XYZ file of C-alpha atoms in Angstrom:
260
model
C 7.994 -17.477 19.030
C 11.698 -18.167 19.409
C 12.824 -21.793 19.165
C 16.168 -23.467 19.853
C 17.705 -25.001 16.743
C 19.593 -27.659 18.698
C 16.399 -28.862 20.368
C 14.605 -28.903 17.008
C 17.419 -30.998 15.529
C 17.302 -33.458 18.416
C 13.550 -33.886 18.006
C 13.937 -34.278 14.227
C 16.434 -37.081 14.856
C 14.132 -38.814 17.351
C 11.192 -38.632 14.940
C 13.358 -39.870 12.061
C 14.492 -42.848 14.131
C 10.856 -43.674 14.801
C 9.984 -43.348 11.107
C 12.981 -45.383 9.922
C 12.760 -47.936 12.748
C 16.396 -47.318 13.575
C 19.241 -45.937 11.494
C 22.952 -45.212 11.436
C 24.719 -41.863 11.332
C 25.058 -41.724 7.538
C 21.441 -42.676 6.869
C 20.134 -40.119 9.348
C 22.406 -37.391 8.004
C 21.177 -38.067 4.472
C 17.540 -38.355 5.554
C 17.606 -35.049 7.448
C 20.152 -33.236 5.260
C 22.477 -32.690 8.216
C 26.199 -33.139 8.718
C 27.388 -36.530 9.946
C 29.331 -34.891 12.756
C 26.311 -32.994 14.021
C 24.092 -36.067 13.850
C 26.672 -38.156 15.688
C 26.901 -35.628 18.535
C 23.136 -35.668 19.019
C 23.034 -39.471 18.868
C 25.889 -39.808 21.336
C 24.145 -37.502 23.809
C 20.826 -39.344 23.506
C 22.624 -42.674 23.890
C 24.469 -41.431 26.961
C 21.144 -40.360 28.502
C 19.716 -43.826 27.656
C 17.109 -42.545 25.206
C 18.723 -44.577 22.425
C 20.138 -48.077 22.246
C 22.926 -48.963 19.840
C 22.814 -52.129 17.752
C 26.049 -52.314 15.815
C 26.166 -49.138 13.747
C 22.437 -48.463 14.146
C 20.654 -46.463 16.806
C 17.102 -47.212 17.952
C 14.704 -45.563 20.379
C 14.960 -47.041 23.857
C 12.183 -48.025 26.231
C 12.655 -44.769 28.111
C 10.186 -43.304 25.638
C 7.753 -46.076 26.509
C 8.133 -45.237 30.187
C 7.484 -41.550 29.516
C 4.402 -42.342 27.447
C 3.168 -44.809 30.057
C 3.447 -42.126 32.732
C 1.531 -39.571 30.658
C -1.146 -42.096 29.716
C -1.783 -43.349 33.239
C -1.934 -39.842 34.691
C -4.834 -39.099 32.359
C -8.161 -39.354 34.179
C -9.933 -40.017 30.898
C -7.825 -43.109 30.202
C -8.203 -44.527 33.706
C -11.969 -44.052 33.741
C -12.624 -45.047 30.120
C -10.582 -48.263 30.175
C -13.178 -50.411 32.034
C -15.904 -49.212 29.666
C -13.772 -50.054 26.632
C -13.204 -53.538 28.032
C -16.945 -53.933 28.513
C -17.755 -52.638 25.016
C -15.216 -54.934 23.365
C -16.538 -57.947 25.251
C -20.190 -57.083 24.638
C -19.904 -56.167 20.937
C -17.043 -58.442 19.901
C -15.377 -55.526 18.110
C -12.477 -53.228 18.839
C -13.218 -50.477 21.359
C -10.888 -47.487 21.246
C -10.227 -44.150 22.923
C -8.634 -41.108 21.308
C -7.951 -37.521 22.265
C -7.059 -34.496 20.168
C -3.708 -32.734 20.474
C -2.358 -30.125 18.063
C -5.161 -30.937 15.635
C -4.335 -34.633 15.383
C -5.876 -37.789 16.838
C -3.847 -39.498 19.570
C -4.828 -43.111 20.236
C -4.715 -43.704 23.995
C -6.096 -47.217 24.280
C -7.806 -50.039 22.408
C -9.469 -53.214 23.617
C -9.816 -56.151 21.236
C -13.067 -58.104 21.043
C -13.371 -61.677 19.840
C -14.790 -60.669 16.448
C -12.468 -57.773 15.658
C -9.554 -57.603 13.256
C -5.995 -58.625 14.092
C -3.923 -57.446 17.030
C -1.322 -56.219 14.524
C -3.905 -53.835 13.059
C -4.767 -52.623 16.552
C -1.118 -52.050 17.446
C -0.537 -50.004 14.289
C -3.494 -47.762 15.124
C -1.920 -46.993 18.515
C 1.321 -45.760 16.964
C 1.735 -42.002 16.756
C -1.021 -39.670 15.624
C -3.509 -39.563 12.776
C -5.810 -37.145 10.981
C -9.090 -36.556 12.762
C -11.365 -36.508 9.709
C -10.777 -40.162 8.756
C -12.122 -41.886 11.880
C -15.438 -41.972 13.703
C -13.749 -40.832 16.921
C -11.988 -38.020 15.116
C -15.163 -36.775 13.457
C -17.016 -36.981 16.778
C -14.334 -34.735 18.276
C -14.297 -32.324 15.327
C -18.074 -31.932 15.606
C -17.659 -30.484 19.104
C -14.693 -28.195 18.480
C -15.087 -24.472 17.695
C -15.464 -23.834 13.961
C -12.387 -21.602 13.929
C -10.273 -24.418 15.344
C -11.700 -26.938 12.863
C -10.789 -24.565 10.030
C -7.256 -24.230 11.452
C -6.927 -28.025 11.620
C -8.001 -28.393 7.989
C -5.684 -25.598 6.863
C -2.745 -26.978 8.844
C -3.093 -30.719 8.306
C -5.297 -30.930 5.228
C -7.852 -33.637 4.472
C -5.775 -36.424 2.932
C -7.538 -39.571 1.762
C -6.869 -42.844 3.564
C -9.307 -44.762 1.344
C -11.532 -43.919 -1.648
C -14.334 -43.205 0.868
C -12.459 -40.657 3.002
C -13.999 -37.183 3.087
C -11.552 -34.813 1.388
C -13.810 -31.805 0.791
C -14.089 -29.267 3.602
C -17.686 -28.297 2.805
C -18.820 -31.932 2.902
C -16.968 -32.407 6.178
C -18.614 -29.380 7.792
C -22.077 -30.588 6.737
C -21.392 -33.999 8.268
C -20.086 -32.444 11.487
C -23.422 -30.665 11.954
C -25.241 -33.987 11.519
C -22.896 -35.684 13.990
C -23.473 -33.008 16.604
C -27.245 -33.339 16.203
C -27.409 -37.150 16.352
C -24.723 -37.614 19.008
C -22.472 -40.058 17.168
C -20.278 -40.389 14.074
C -19.846 -43.220 11.601
C -16.684 -44.010 9.670
C -17.784 -46.222 6.789
C -14.525 -47.563 5.326
C -13.075 -44.038 5.542
C -10.022 -44.924 7.636
C -9.530 -48.561 6.619
C -11.276 -50.343 3.779
C -13.614 -53.030 5.059
C -13.965 -51.473 8.521
C -16.979 -49.642 9.939
C -16.845 -47.744 13.222
C -19.191 -45.815 15.505
C -17.665 -42.938 17.487
C -19.136 -40.896 20.339
C -17.612 -37.809 22.008
C -16.751 -37.564 25.688
C -17.870 -34.155 26.959
C -17.341 -32.317 30.232
C -20.104 -30.519 32.110
C -19.592 -27.421 29.928
C -19.868 -29.461 26.706
C -16.147 -29.169 25.975
C -14.918 -32.256 24.149
C -12.333 -34.300 26.067
C -11.953 -37.172 23.620
C -14.046 -39.863 21.987
C -14.634 -43.598 22.108
C -15.535 -45.916 19.252
C -16.368 -49.490 18.396
C -15.138 -50.855 15.067
C -15.846 -54.111 13.273
C -15.512 -55.490 9.758
C -18.314 -54.058 7.626
C -19.542 -57.563 6.842
C -20.272 -57.990 10.573
C -21.856 -54.561 11.003
C -24.927 -54.206 8.755
C -26.958 -51.008 8.591
C -29.487 -52.114 11.205
C -26.670 -52.410 13.752
C -24.541 -49.492 12.532
C -27.456 -47.071 12.626
C -29.450 -48.671 15.429
C -28.287 -50.702 18.407
C -24.524 -50.090 18.299
C -24.641 -46.267 18.469
C -26.881 -46.527 21.532
C -24.428 -48.886 23.245
C -21.498 -46.562 22.573
C -23.504 -43.508 23.667
C -24.398 -45.259 26.939
C -20.730 -46.103 27.547
C -19.728 -42.493 26.826
C -22.359 -41.243 29.269
C -21.012 -43.576 31.956
C -17.491 -42.258 31.379
C -18.732 -38.670 31.611
C -20.490 -39.358 34.920
C -17.434 -41.097 36.355
C -15.195 -38.225 35.240
C -17.357 -35.875 37.287
C -17.129 -38.113 40.358
C -13.433 -38.895 39.664
C -13.851 -42.362 41.133
C -12.882 -45.040 38.587
C -13.108 -47.782 41.240
C -16.896 -47.396 41.369
C -17.770 -47.913 37.726
C -21.406 -47.658 36.704
C -22.523 -50.528 34.470
C -25.247 -51.051 31.917
């Protein structure tokens, strides 16, 4: 596939500005191993098109990216229909209720509702930034369990299985065994695999042909989520919410939300 080098450079600069939380011409040129003149021309064009703001000698991403993301997010039926159920789950369980989808083999966090017994809003905001590996989270594993094996193998080969904590699964054979179990029981558990001290229950959202559209999860500090809840009541609550979302996706009518 043929790609345009200038477009690749522009995207590299945008991603570097996100990673560095703003930077000047010299820092970007050094970070990306590009000429200062070339970097400046890209920055000037992005600034002229209002995709960057300039603060002294530094450039930062503008809110135009937020507007683009907001448009994409709110045009997604899954987000619009899942949001009320996430609100209900967060209120009912006291934990964080989240929604992710898979794109290009990574987890994209679409939305998270914060319950009154969850962790900080700062933690929640960080989880909504960018993408993450699928194998570390309950949502991600729930999605992986319903993807074709060939695609799962491609994801592992492309992105690897890096460890987020000492409990993260980093062995492909162990992951594949767990994915079979997840598919059979209908839910996934992340037991301090993404964040130490946090347990989460994830359930896939499937269409009428059993294709996976995304997944929802509830997470709480492990001290607040003992085994009898993690392996008993909570999975059933999340499964019920996922089923409601699936039904409402078929009817495409988020204004008439089924409740527990």
